[in-house]
């Protein structure tokens, strides 16, 4: 056991440590959003697998399934465990907090900390589902990773966040200094595009579903959902029309193919949900996006429609994934919980602010302070109600 005072340590914008009590408080706040807004008679999936369940949209999905529907959840993630004085990663402490809260509230939960891309981890998950859970009725696929080791070819792929075809120059925030600067991104090579699709495309999602189908571990009518982002035009050169967009096109193609297979095999379905831009470790890595998010936060907060991951997942689970509810989809078959972000009045205001925003007026035109605070909160820092002068147990284990 190791009690210590944990102060935030950052490298640029990213924290290199995490605070267990702050992560636990964040988790309780997410649970409160779900339980306070839970419709009285709602029912939903009871056996849920979440791949990428320790942070961001995956963690919020797991909370929504467990506290929204009383579901048993199996969570899969890849996080560093604590070692002596070195804290674990935030996702690990989030998961410790999830297990404690689940046990307190009588909810079954199990987690696997390892590489979701590997065959071994899929085998371990299948064993737990077969022996302890019973057939899964919802699979959420919410991985975000810079690398993937392909167990079949033995190759390791790396994703690149680049434009395709042309060099892109655009506005961005230097997250360390808070300066609004220009970033130039060279176009990706064909190999970089292919590797990004291999990491963030749909192949591994398909392998998870193949595994569960082949071992008869999906319930009749089971659904699976993966997440994507579309966003407005000024982010397209780097997102939708860039390497990550190519990977997300592959996720959509995979979804269409999986949908047919699941329908024919078990009367099930596959969907892609378009989620709004939020602050996560993954989204910070994409140039241009943090500047856009800080403008988006300001406009959506002013309009009283600001949402974080848990508010988004509350809408996804209660309005689209509840029992006997058919998800509402757009003309392309996508679930659109980015609808408030994409509202004309929201996007028009951002389009007006975008050319005007500079280092000097960033604090006034954009919610940069909100973005920064959200970032610290991802690691359990700057969380209301946590006393950072008190020692905490950092070696808590799952
Ligand atoms: P995140 O970084 O918060 O979470 C990623 C999760 O994947 C973590 O649980 C991590 O442990 C897990 N993970 C990474 N590599 C792994 C591996 N090899 N094995 C097992 N687990 C692994 O990311 P996020 O932003 O919540 O993104 C999740 C999904 O949501 C992605 O598909 C992303 O494109 C999508 N999305 C994100 C945003 C946004 O603004 N952040 C918006 C729309 C859609």
GROMACS .gro file of C-alpha atoms and ligand atoms in nm:
model
  442
    1UNK     CA    1   0.000   0.000   0.000
    2UNK     CA    2   0.132   0.344  -0.082
    3UNK     CA    3  -0.025   0.663   0.046
    4UNK     CA    4   0.110   0.980  -0.108
    5UNK     CA    5   0.016   1.335  -0.193
    6UNK     CA    6  -0.029   1.353  -0.569
    7UNK     CA    7   0.022   1.689  -0.738
    8UNK     CA    8  -0.046   1.736  -1.107
    9UNK     CA    9   0.261   1.691  -1.325
   10UNK     CA   10   0.227   1.787  -1.688
   11UNK     CA   11   0.431   1.765  -2.003
   12UNK     CA   12   0.286   2.035  -2.226
   13UNK     CA   13  -0.085   1.980  -2.193
   14UNK     CA   14  -0.080   1.612  -2.105
   15UNK     CA   15  -0.053   1.502  -1.744
   16UNK     CA   16   0.208   1.238  -1.678
   17UNK     CA   17   0.039   1.123  -1.358
   18UNK     CA   18  -0.318   1.076  -1.239
   19UNK     CA   19  -0.510   1.128  -0.916
   20UNK     CA   20  -0.711   0.828  -0.791
   21UNK     CA   21  -0.954   1.032  -0.578
   22UNK     CA   22  -1.014   1.278  -0.863
   23UNK     CA   23  -1.080   0.991  -1.105
   24UNK     CA   24  -1.320   0.835  -0.853
   25UNK     CA   25  -1.507   1.164  -0.811
   26UNK     CA   26  -1.535   1.203  -1.191
   27UNK     CA   27  -1.682   0.854  -1.207
   28UNK     CA   28  -1.938   0.932  -0.935
   29UNK     CA   29  -2.034   1.248  -1.126
   30UNK     CA   30  -2.096   1.036  -1.438
   31UNK     CA   31  -2.307   0.788  -1.242
   32UNK     CA   32  -2.511   1.080  -1.105
   33UNK     CA   33  -2.585   1.210  -1.458
   34UNK     CA   34  -2.721   0.869  -1.555
   35UNK     CA   35  -2.922   0.792  -1.242
   36UNK     CA   36  -3.069   1.145  -1.220
   37UNK     CA   37  -3.192   1.131  -1.579
   38UNK     CA   38  -3.299   0.768  -1.595
   39UNK     CA   39  -3.656   0.734  -1.726
   40UNK     CA   40  -3.862   0.538  -1.471
   41UNK     CA   41  -3.964   0.242  -1.684
   42UNK     CA   42  -3.666   0.209  -1.916
   43UNK     CA   43  -3.511  -0.130  -1.988
   44UNK     CA   44  -3.214  -0.221  -2.203
   45UNK     CA   45  -2.927  -0.458  -2.278
   46UNK     CA   46  -2.828  -0.670  -1.978
   47UNK     CA   47  -2.496  -0.819  -2.087
   48UNK     CA   48  -2.264  -0.560  -2.231
   49UNK     CA   49  -1.908  -0.580  -2.362
   50UNK     CA   50  -1.724  -0.246  -2.391
   51UNK     CA   51  -1.395  -0.253  -2.581
   52UNK     CA   52  -1.203   0.063  -2.479
   53UNK     CA   53  -1.392   0.105  -2.151
   54UNK     CA   54  -1.154   0.300  -1.926
   55UNK     CA   55  -1.172   0.659  -2.052
   56UNK     CA   56  -1.369   0.888  -2.284
   57UNK     CA   57  -1.670   0.757  -2.468
   58UNK     CA   58  -1.607   0.394  -2.371
   59UNK     CA   59  -1.610   0.468  -1.997
   60UNK     CA   60  -1.927   0.677  -2.031
   61UNK     CA   61  -2.086   0.392  -2.233
   62UNK     CA   62  -2.003   0.146  -1.957
   63UNK     CA   63  -2.152   0.375  -1.691
   64UNK     CA   64  -2.467   0.428  -1.900
   65UNK     CA   65  -2.512   0.051  -1.951
   66UNK     CA   66  -2.451  -0.037  -1.585
   67UNK     CA   67  -2.638   0.241  -1.404
   68UNK     CA   68  -2.890   0.303  -1.684
   69UNK     CA   69  -2.995  -0.055  -1.751
   70UNK     CA   70  -2.847  -0.249  -1.459
   71UNK     CA   71  -2.630  -0.436  -1.710
   72UNK     CA   72  -2.346  -0.672  -1.633
   73UNK     CA   73  -2.042  -0.518  -1.802
   74UNK     CA   74  -1.718  -0.666  -1.925
   75UNK     CA   75  -1.469  -0.384  -1.987
   76UNK     CA   76  -1.153  -0.413  -2.196
   77UNK     CA   77  -0.877  -0.150  -2.186
   78UNK     CA   78  -0.503  -0.100  -2.197
   79UNK     CA   79  -0.378   0.101  -1.899
   80UNK     CA   80  -0.062   0.125  -1.690
   81UNK     CA   81  -0.087  -0.014  -1.338
   82UNK     CA   82   0.064   0.176  -1.039
   83UNK     CA   83   0.424   0.096  -0.952
   84UNK     CA   84   0.565   0.218  -0.623
   85UNK     CA   85   0.551   0.597  -0.621
   86UNK     CA   86   0.447   0.609  -0.988
   87UNK     CA   87   0.074   0.646  -1.024
   88UNK     CA   88  -0.131   0.437  -1.263
   89UNK     CA   89  -0.284   0.597  -1.573
   90UNK     CA   90  -0.619   0.771  -1.530
   91UNK     CA   91  -0.807   0.495  -1.712
   92UNK     CA   92  -0.682   0.245  -1.457
   93UNK     CA   93  -0.806   0.453  -1.162
   94UNK     CA   94  -1.134   0.517  -1.348
   95UNK     CA   95  -1.176   0.141  -1.373
   96UNK     CA   96  -1.085   0.082  -1.006
   97UNK     CA   97  -1.352   0.340  -0.918
   98UNK     CA   98  -1.598   0.173  -1.156
   99UNK     CA   99  -1.551  -0.164  -0.985
  100UNK     CA  100  -1.589  -0.016  -0.635
  101UNK     CA  101  -1.906   0.171  -0.728
  102UNK     CA  102  -2.046  -0.133  -0.912
  103UNK     CA  103  -1.984  -0.357  -0.610
  104UNK     CA  104  -2.145  -0.100  -0.378
  105UNK     CA  105  -2.451  -0.082  -0.604
  106UNK     CA  106  -2.482  -0.457  -0.665
  107UNK     CA  107  -2.376  -0.449  -1.030
  108UNK     CA  108  -2.171  -0.730  -1.185
  109UNK     CA  109  -1.851  -0.605  -1.349
  110UNK     CA  110  -1.530  -0.760  -1.476
  111UNK     CA  111  -1.238  -0.599  -1.656
  112UNK     CA  112  -0.950  -0.712  -1.872
  113UNK     CA  113  -0.641  -0.491  -1.887
  114UNK     CA  114  -0.446  -0.586  -2.199
  115UNK     CA  115  -0.417  -0.548  -2.574
  116UNK     CA  116  -0.764  -0.568  -2.729
  117UNK     CA  117  -0.608  -0.619  -3.073
  118UNK     CA  118  -0.454  -0.951  -2.963
  119UNK     CA  119  -0.607  -1.297  -3.002
  120UNK     CA  120  -0.522  -1.379  -2.637
  121UNK     CA  121  -0.738  -1.100  -2.504
  122UNK     CA  122  -1.029  -1.197  -2.728
  123UNK     CA  123  -0.993  -1.555  -2.598
  124UNK     CA  124  -0.996  -1.434  -2.236
  125UNK     CA  125  -1.305  -1.222  -2.299
  126UNK     CA  126  -1.482  -1.515  -2.469
  127UNK     CA  127  -1.406  -1.739  -2.169
  128UNK     CA  128  -1.550  -1.488  -1.923
  129UNK     CA  129  -1.863  -1.438  -2.136
  130UNK     CA  130  -1.915  -1.815  -2.170
  131UNK     CA  131  -1.844  -1.905  -1.808
  132UNK     CA  132  -1.971  -1.605  -1.613
  133UNK     CA  133  -2.198  -1.379  -1.816
  134UNK     CA  134  -2.399  -1.555  -2.082
  135UNK     CA  135  -2.453  -1.425  -2.438
  136UNK     CA  136  -2.379  -1.058  -2.495
  137UNK     CA  137  -2.660  -0.834  -2.618
  138UNK     CA  138  -2.459  -0.516  -2.678
  139UNK     CA  139  -2.098  -0.470  -2.790
  140UNK     CA  140  -1.961  -0.116  -2.777
  141UNK     CA  141  -1.640  -0.070  -2.972
  142UNK     CA  142  -1.468   0.248  -2.850
  143UNK     CA  143  -1.095   0.195  -2.902
  144UNK     CA  144  -0.867   0.486  -2.978
  145UNK     CA  145  -0.504   0.391  -3.017
  146UNK     CA  146  -0.198   0.524  -3.196
  147UNK     CA  147  -0.072   0.172  -3.274
  148UNK     CA  148  -0.198  -0.177  -3.347
  149UNK     CA  149  -0.001  -0.500  -3.351
  150UNK     CA  150  -0.173  -0.732  -3.591
  151UNK     CA  151  -0.154  -1.082  -3.441
  152UNK     CA  152  -0.206  -1.250  -3.779
  153UNK     CA  153   0.064  -1.074  -3.985
  154UNK     CA  154   0.289  -0.991  -3.690
  155UNK     CA  155   0.312  -0.633  -3.821
  156UNK     CA  156   0.274  -0.324  -3.603
  157UNK     CA  157   0.083  -0.040  -3.765
  158UNK     CA  158   0.100   0.326  -3.658
  159UNK     CA  159  -0.166   0.582  -3.727
  160UNK     CA  160  -0.083   0.925  -3.869
  161UNK     CA  161  -0.302   1.231  -3.823
  162UNK     CA  162  -0.248   1.389  -4.163
  163UNK     CA  163  -0.432   1.537  -4.459
  164UNK     CA  164  -0.471   1.344  -4.783
  165UNK     CA  165  -0.365   1.477  -5.125
  166UNK     CA  166  -0.265   1.833  -5.033
  167UNK     CA  167  -0.056   2.005  -4.770
  168UNK     CA  168  -0.290   2.163  -4.516
  169UNK     CA  169  -0.223   2.487  -4.333
  170UNK     CA  170  -0.473   2.600  -4.073
  171UNK     CA  171  -0.527   2.755  -3.734
  172UNK     CA  172  -0.458   2.558  -3.421
  173UNK     CA  173  -0.377   2.612  -3.053
  174UNK     CA  174  -0.037   2.535  -2.914
  175UNK     CA  175  -0.173   2.352  -2.612
  176UNK     CA  176   0.136   2.419  -2.401
  177UNK     CA  177   0.148   2.798  -2.439
  178UNK     CA  178  -0.214   2.873  -2.531
  179UNK     CA  179  -0.097   3.057  -2.845
  180UNK     CA  180  -0.313   3.049  -3.159
  181UNK     CA  181  -0.072   2.952  -3.432
  182UNK     CA  182  -0.069   2.808  -3.781
  183UNK     CA  183  -0.001   2.442  -3.830
  184UNK     CA  184   0.113   2.291  -4.157
  185UNK     CA  185   0.046   1.925  -4.209
  186UNK     CA  186   0.211   1.743  -4.497
  187UNK     CA  187  -0.013   1.502  -4.686
  188UNK     CA  188   0.007   1.138  -4.586
  189UNK     CA  189   0.181   0.881  -4.803
  190UNK     CA  190  -0.029   0.586  -4.930
  191UNK     CA  191   0.143   0.370  -4.666
  192UNK     CA  192   0.052   0.612  -4.386
  193UNK     CA  193  -0.310   0.611  -4.501
  194UNK     CA  194  -0.316   0.230  -4.510
  195UNK     CA  195  -0.156   0.204  -4.164
  196UNK     CA  196  -0.405   0.451  -4.013
  197UNK     CA  197  -0.691   0.249  -4.159
  198UNK     CA  198  -0.533  -0.066  -4.012
  199UNK     CA  199  -0.521   0.093  -3.663
  200UNK     CA  200  -0.841   0.298  -3.646
  201UNK     CA  201  -1.052   0.127  -3.917
  202UNK     CA  202  -1.302  -0.150  -3.860
  203UNK     CA  203  -1.094  -0.467  -3.898
  204UNK     CA  204  -1.042  -0.538  -3.530
  205UNK     CA  205  -1.410  -0.458  -3.453
  206UNK     CA  206  -1.501  -0.719  -3.713
  207UNK     CA  207  -1.264  -0.970  -3.554
  208UNK     CA  208  -1.431  -0.919  -3.215
  209UNK     CA  209  -1.772  -0.981  -3.366
  210UNK     CA  210  -1.643  -1.281  -3.567
  211UNK     CA  211  -1.506  -1.430  -3.247
  212UNK     CA  212  -1.829  -1.384  -3.052
  213UNK     CA  213  -2.048  -1.508  -3.339
  214UNK     CA  214  -1.832  -1.814  -3.408
  215UNK     CA  215  -1.843  -1.916  -3.041
  216UNK     CA  216  -2.216  -1.852  -3.013
  217UNK     CA  217  -2.163  -1.579  -2.755
  218UNK     CA  218  -2.403  -1.321  -2.898
  219UNK     CA  219  -2.767  -1.321  -2.786
  220UNK     CA  220  -3.052  -1.320  -3.038
  221UNK     CA  221  -3.102  -0.962  -3.159
  222UNK     CA  222  -2.763  -0.845  -3.025
  223UNK     CA  223  -2.640  -0.506  -3.141
  224UNK     CA  224  -2.296  -0.357  -3.181
  225UNK     CA  225  -2.203   0.011  -3.202
  226UNK     CA  226  -1.877   0.187  -3.295
  227UNK     CA  227  -1.814   0.561  -3.273
  228UNK     CA  228  -1.715   0.819  -3.530
  229UNK     CA  229  -1.690   1.194  -3.576
  230UNK     CA  230  -1.782   1.418  -3.869
  231UNK     CA  231  -1.766   1.783  -3.753
  232UNK     CA  232  -1.773   2.106  -3.951
  233UNK     CA  233  -1.586   2.204  -4.268
  234UNK     CA  234  -1.287   2.377  -4.109
  235UNK     CA  235  -1.186   2.048  -3.949
  236UNK     CA  236  -1.243   1.835  -4.261
  237UNK     CA  237  -0.896   1.869  -4.423
  238UNK     CA  238  -0.745   1.716  -4.110
  239UNK     CA  239  -1.031   1.495  -3.995
  240UNK     CA  240  -1.302   1.382  -4.231
  241UNK     CA  241  -1.094   1.415  -4.550
  242UNK     CA  242  -0.770   1.312  -4.380
  243UNK     CA  243  -0.618   0.981  -4.273
  244UNK     CA  244  -0.846   0.943  -3.968
  245UNK     CA  245  -1.148   1.007  -4.193
  246UNK     CA  246  -1.030   0.728  -4.424
  247UNK     CA  247  -1.017   0.497  -4.121
  248UNK     CA  248  -1.366   0.606  -4.016
  249UNK     CA  249  -1.495   0.535  -4.372
  250UNK     CA  250  -1.364   0.184  -4.319
  251UNK     CA  251  -1.547   0.164  -3.984
  252UNK     CA  252  -1.871   0.255  -4.167
  253UNK     CA  253  -1.811  -0.006  -4.439
  254UNK     CA  254  -1.740  -0.262  -4.168
  255UNK     CA  255  -2.062  -0.164  -3.992
  256UNK     CA  256  -2.265  -0.216  -4.310
  257UNK     CA  257  -2.113  -0.561  -4.362
  258UNK     CA  258  -2.152  -0.656  -3.995
  259UNK     CA  259  -2.512  -0.538  -4.000
  260UNK     CA  260  -2.599  -0.785  -4.275
  261UNK     CA  261  -2.415  -1.069  -4.106
  262UNK     CA  262  -2.569  -1.007  -3.765
  263UNK     CA  263  -2.916  -0.966  -3.915
  264UNK     CA  264  -2.888  -1.297  -4.102
  265UNK     CA  265  -2.722  -1.489  -3.819
  266UNK     CA  266  -2.906  -1.373  -3.507
  267UNK     CA  267  -3.152  -1.099  -3.606
  268UNK     CA  268  -2.897  -0.846  -3.475
  269UNK     CA  269  -2.764  -0.516  -3.605
  270UNK     CA  270  -2.450  -0.301  -3.629
  271UNK     CA  271  -2.441   0.077  -3.610
  272UNK     CA  272  -2.201   0.367  -3.616
  273UNK     CA  273  -2.290   0.654  -3.387
  274UNK     CA  274  -2.161   1.000  -3.477
  275UNK     CA  275  -2.067   1.158  -3.145
  276UNK     CA  276  -1.989   1.521  -3.072
  277UNK     CA  277  -1.639   1.658  -3.023
  278UNK     CA  278  -1.536   1.630  -2.658
  279UNK     CA  279  -1.210   1.657  -2.468
  280UNK     CA  280  -1.041   1.318  -2.445
  281UNK     CA  281  -0.682   1.204  -2.464
  282UNK     CA  282  -0.749   1.098  -2.824
  283UNK     CA  283  -0.906   1.422  -2.947
  284UNK     CA  284  -0.624   1.640  -2.808
  285UNK     CA  285  -0.378   1.472  -3.038
  286UNK     CA  286  -0.551   1.597  -3.353
  287UNK     CA  287  -0.428   1.936  -3.483
  288UNK     CA  288  -0.699   2.206  -3.525
  289UNK     CA  289  -0.952   2.008  -3.318
  290UNK     CA  290  -0.869   2.158  -2.970
  291UNK     CA  291  -0.916   2.513  -3.108
  292UNK     CA  292  -1.247   2.411  -3.259
  293UNK     CA  293  -1.351   2.242  -2.932
  294UNK     CA  294  -1.275   2.553  -2.727
  295UNK     CA  295  -1.496   2.762  -2.960
  296UNK     CA  296  -1.762   2.492  -2.957
  297UNK     CA  297  -1.765   2.480  -2.575
  298UNK     CA  298  -1.817   2.853  -2.553
  299UNK     CA  299  -2.104   2.858  -2.806
  300UNK     CA  300  -2.281   2.548  -2.670
  301UNK     CA  301  -2.245   2.665  -2.307
  302UNK     CA  302  -2.392   3.004  -2.399
  303UNK     CA  303  -2.687   2.829  -2.561
  304UNK     CA  304  -2.732   2.594  -2.263
  305UNK     CA  305  -2.671   2.281  -2.473
  306UNK     CA  306  -2.316   2.189  -2.367
  307UNK     CA  307  -2.254   1.814  -2.338
  308UNK     CA  308  -1.963   1.597  -2.227
  309UNK     CA  309  -1.913   1.226  -2.287
  310UNK     CA  310  -2.167   1.115  -2.026
  311UNK     CA  311  -2.445   1.346  -2.146
  312UNK     CA  312  -2.384   1.213  -2.497
  313UNK     CA  313  -2.399   0.851  -2.381
  314UNK     CA  314  -2.711   0.922  -2.178
  315UNK     CA  315  -2.885   1.023  -2.503
  316UNK     CA  316  -2.736   0.733  -2.701
  317UNK     CA  317  -2.835   0.467  -2.449
  318UNK     CA  318  -3.176   0.600  -2.343
  319UNK     CA  319  -3.297   0.724  -2.683
  320UNK     CA  320  -3.140   0.473  -2.923
  321UNK     CA  321  -3.023   0.158  -2.743
  322UNK     CA  322  -3.301   0.087  -2.493
  323UNK     CA  323  -3.497  -0.237  -2.527
  324UNK     CA  324  -3.761  -0.233  -2.802
  325UNK     CA  325  -3.629   0.098  -2.940
  326UNK     CA  326  -3.509   0.113  -3.299
  327UNK     CA  327  -3.217   0.358  -3.321
  328UNK     CA  328  -3.303   0.666  -3.526
  329UNK     CA  329  -3.060   0.694  -3.816
  330UNK     CA  330  -2.991   0.948  -4.093
  331UNK     CA  331  -3.000   0.880  -4.469
  332UNK     CA  332  -2.661   0.703  -4.447
  333UNK     CA  333  -2.772   0.481  -4.162
  334UNK     CA  334  -2.572   0.672  -3.896
  335UNK     CA  335  -2.697   0.749  -3.545
  336UNK     CA  336  -2.650   1.128  -3.501
  337UNK     CA  337  -2.595   1.237  -3.143
  338UNK     CA  338  -2.377   1.517  -3.283
  339UNK     CA  339  -2.705   1.686  -3.381
  340UNK     CA  340  -2.676   1.972  -3.129
  341UNK     CA  341  -2.312   2.038  -3.222
  342UNK     CA  342  -2.407   2.048  -3.590
  343UNK     CA  343  -2.707   2.280  -3.546
  344UNK     CA  344  -2.694   2.568  -3.801
  345UNK     CA  345  -2.700   2.838  -3.532
  346UNK     CA  346  -2.408   2.673  -3.345
  347UNK     CA  347  -2.196   2.624  -3.655
  348UNK     CA  348  -2.271   2.971  -3.791
  349UNK     CA  349  -2.142   3.132  -3.472
  350UNK     CA  350  -1.827   2.920  -3.479
  351UNK     CA  351  -1.771   3.005  -3.847
  352UNK     CA  352  -1.789   3.376  -3.756
  353UNK     CA  353  -1.549   3.337  -3.461
  354UNK     CA  354  -1.298   3.115  -3.642
  355UNK     CA  355  -1.122   3.380  -3.858
  356UNK     CA  356  -1.124   3.632  -3.569
  357UNK     CA  357  -0.972   3.420  -3.295
  358UNK     CA  358  -0.613   3.512  -3.200
  359UNK     CA  359  -0.379   3.446  -2.907
  360UNK     CA  360  -0.484   3.780  -2.755
  361UNK     CA  361  -0.862   3.726  -2.768
  362UNK     CA  362  -0.867   3.345  -2.716
  363UNK     CA  363  -0.986   3.381  -2.355
  364UNK     CA  364  -1.272   3.604  -2.465
  365UNK     CA  365  -1.390   3.438  -2.789
  366UNK     CA  366  -1.328   3.077  -2.690
  367UNK     CA  367  -1.361   2.869  -2.375
  368UNK     CA  368  -0.992   2.786  -2.356
  369UNK     CA  369  -1.009   2.781  -1.975
  370UNK     CA  370  -1.290   2.522  -1.997
  371UNK     CA  371  -1.084   2.313  -2.240
  372UNK     CA  372  -0.781   2.321  -2.008
  373UNK     CA  373  -0.983   2.234  -1.702
  374UNK     CA  374  -1.153   1.949  -1.884
  375UNK     CA  375  -0.811   1.823  -1.975
  376UNK     CA  376  -0.687   1.827  -1.618
  377UNK     CA  377  -1.006   1.652  -1.510
  378UNK     CA  378  -0.934   1.365  -1.750
  379UNK     CA  379  -0.644   1.282  -1.519
  380UNK     CA  380  -0.836   1.342  -1.196
  381UNK     CA  381  -0.704   1.696  -1.132
  382UNK     CA  382  -0.900   2.020  -1.078
  383UNK     CA  383  -1.200   1.813  -0.973
  384UNK     CA  384  -1.439   1.992  -0.737
  385UNK     CA  385  -1.464   1.836  -0.392
  386UNK     CA  386  -1.120   1.670  -0.397
  387UNK     CA  387  -0.858   1.785  -0.144
  388UNK     CA  388  -0.527   1.761  -0.327
  389UNK     CA  389  -0.329   1.826  -0.009
  390UNK     CA  390  -0.440   1.495   0.142
  391UNK     CA  391  -0.241   1.176   0.084
  392UNK     CA  392  -0.421   0.912  -0.124
  393UNK     CA  393  -0.374   0.542  -0.180
  394UNK     CA  394  -0.218   0.517  -0.527
  395UNK     CA  395  -0.152   0.143  -0.536
  396UNK     CA  396  -0.519   0.046  -0.536
  397UNK     CA  397  -0.559  -0.254  -0.762
  398UNK     CA  398  -0.844  -0.392  -0.966
  399LIG     P1  399  -1.001   0.765  -2.534
  399LIG     O1  400  -0.856   0.787  -2.563
  399LIG     O2  401  -1.060   0.842  -2.420
  399LIG     O3  402  -1.029   0.607  -2.503
  399LIG     C1  403  -0.964   0.505  -2.570
  399LIG     C2  404  -0.987   0.373  -2.499
  399LIG     O4  405  -0.924   0.271  -2.578
  399LIG     C3  406  -0.927   0.364  -2.358
  399LIG     O5  407  -1.014   0.288  -2.276
  399LIG     C4  408  -0.798   0.285  -2.380
  399LIG     O6  409  -0.753   0.210  -2.267
  399LIG     C5  410  -0.845   0.190  -2.490
  399LIG     N1  411  -0.735   0.132  -2.567
  399LIG     C6  412  -0.644   0.194  -2.646
  399LIG     N2  413  -0.561   0.102  -2.702
  399LIG     C7  414  -0.602  -0.020  -2.657
  399LIG     C8  415  -0.559  -0.154  -2.679
  399LIG     N3  416  -0.457  -0.183  -2.760
  399LIG     N4  417  -0.623  -0.253  -2.614
  399LIG     C9  418  -0.727  -0.228  -2.530
  399LIG     N5  419  -0.774  -0.102  -2.508
  399LIG    C10  420  -0.712  -0.001  -2.570
  399LIG     O7  421  -1.077   0.789  -2.671
  399LIG     P2  422  -1.220   0.851  -2.712
  399LIG     O8  423  -1.196   0.990  -2.758
  399LIG     O9  424  -1.323   0.820  -2.613
  399LIG    O10  425  -1.247   0.767  -2.845
  399LIG    C11  426  -1.327   0.651  -2.849
  399LIG    C12  427  -1.398   0.645  -2.983
  399LIG    O11  428  -1.486   0.759  -2.993
  399LIG    C13  429  -1.304   0.652  -3.104
  399LIG    O12  430  -1.354   0.568  -3.204
  399LIG    C14  431  -1.314   0.797  -3.146
  399LIG    O13  432  -1.283   0.818  -3.283
  399LIG    C15  433  -1.463   0.822  -3.118
  399LIG     N6  434  -1.502   0.965  -3.109
  399LIG    C16  435  -1.433   1.052  -3.028
  399LIG    C17  436  -1.470   1.185  -3.027
  399LIG    C18  437  -1.397   1.286  -2.939
  399LIG    O14  438  -1.420   1.407  -2.954
  399LIG     N7  439  -1.312   1.242  -2.850
  399LIG    C19  440  -1.581   1.231  -3.102
  399LIG    C20  441  -1.651   1.139  -3.179
  399LIG    C21  442  -1.610   1.006  -3.183
   0.00000   0.00000   0.00000
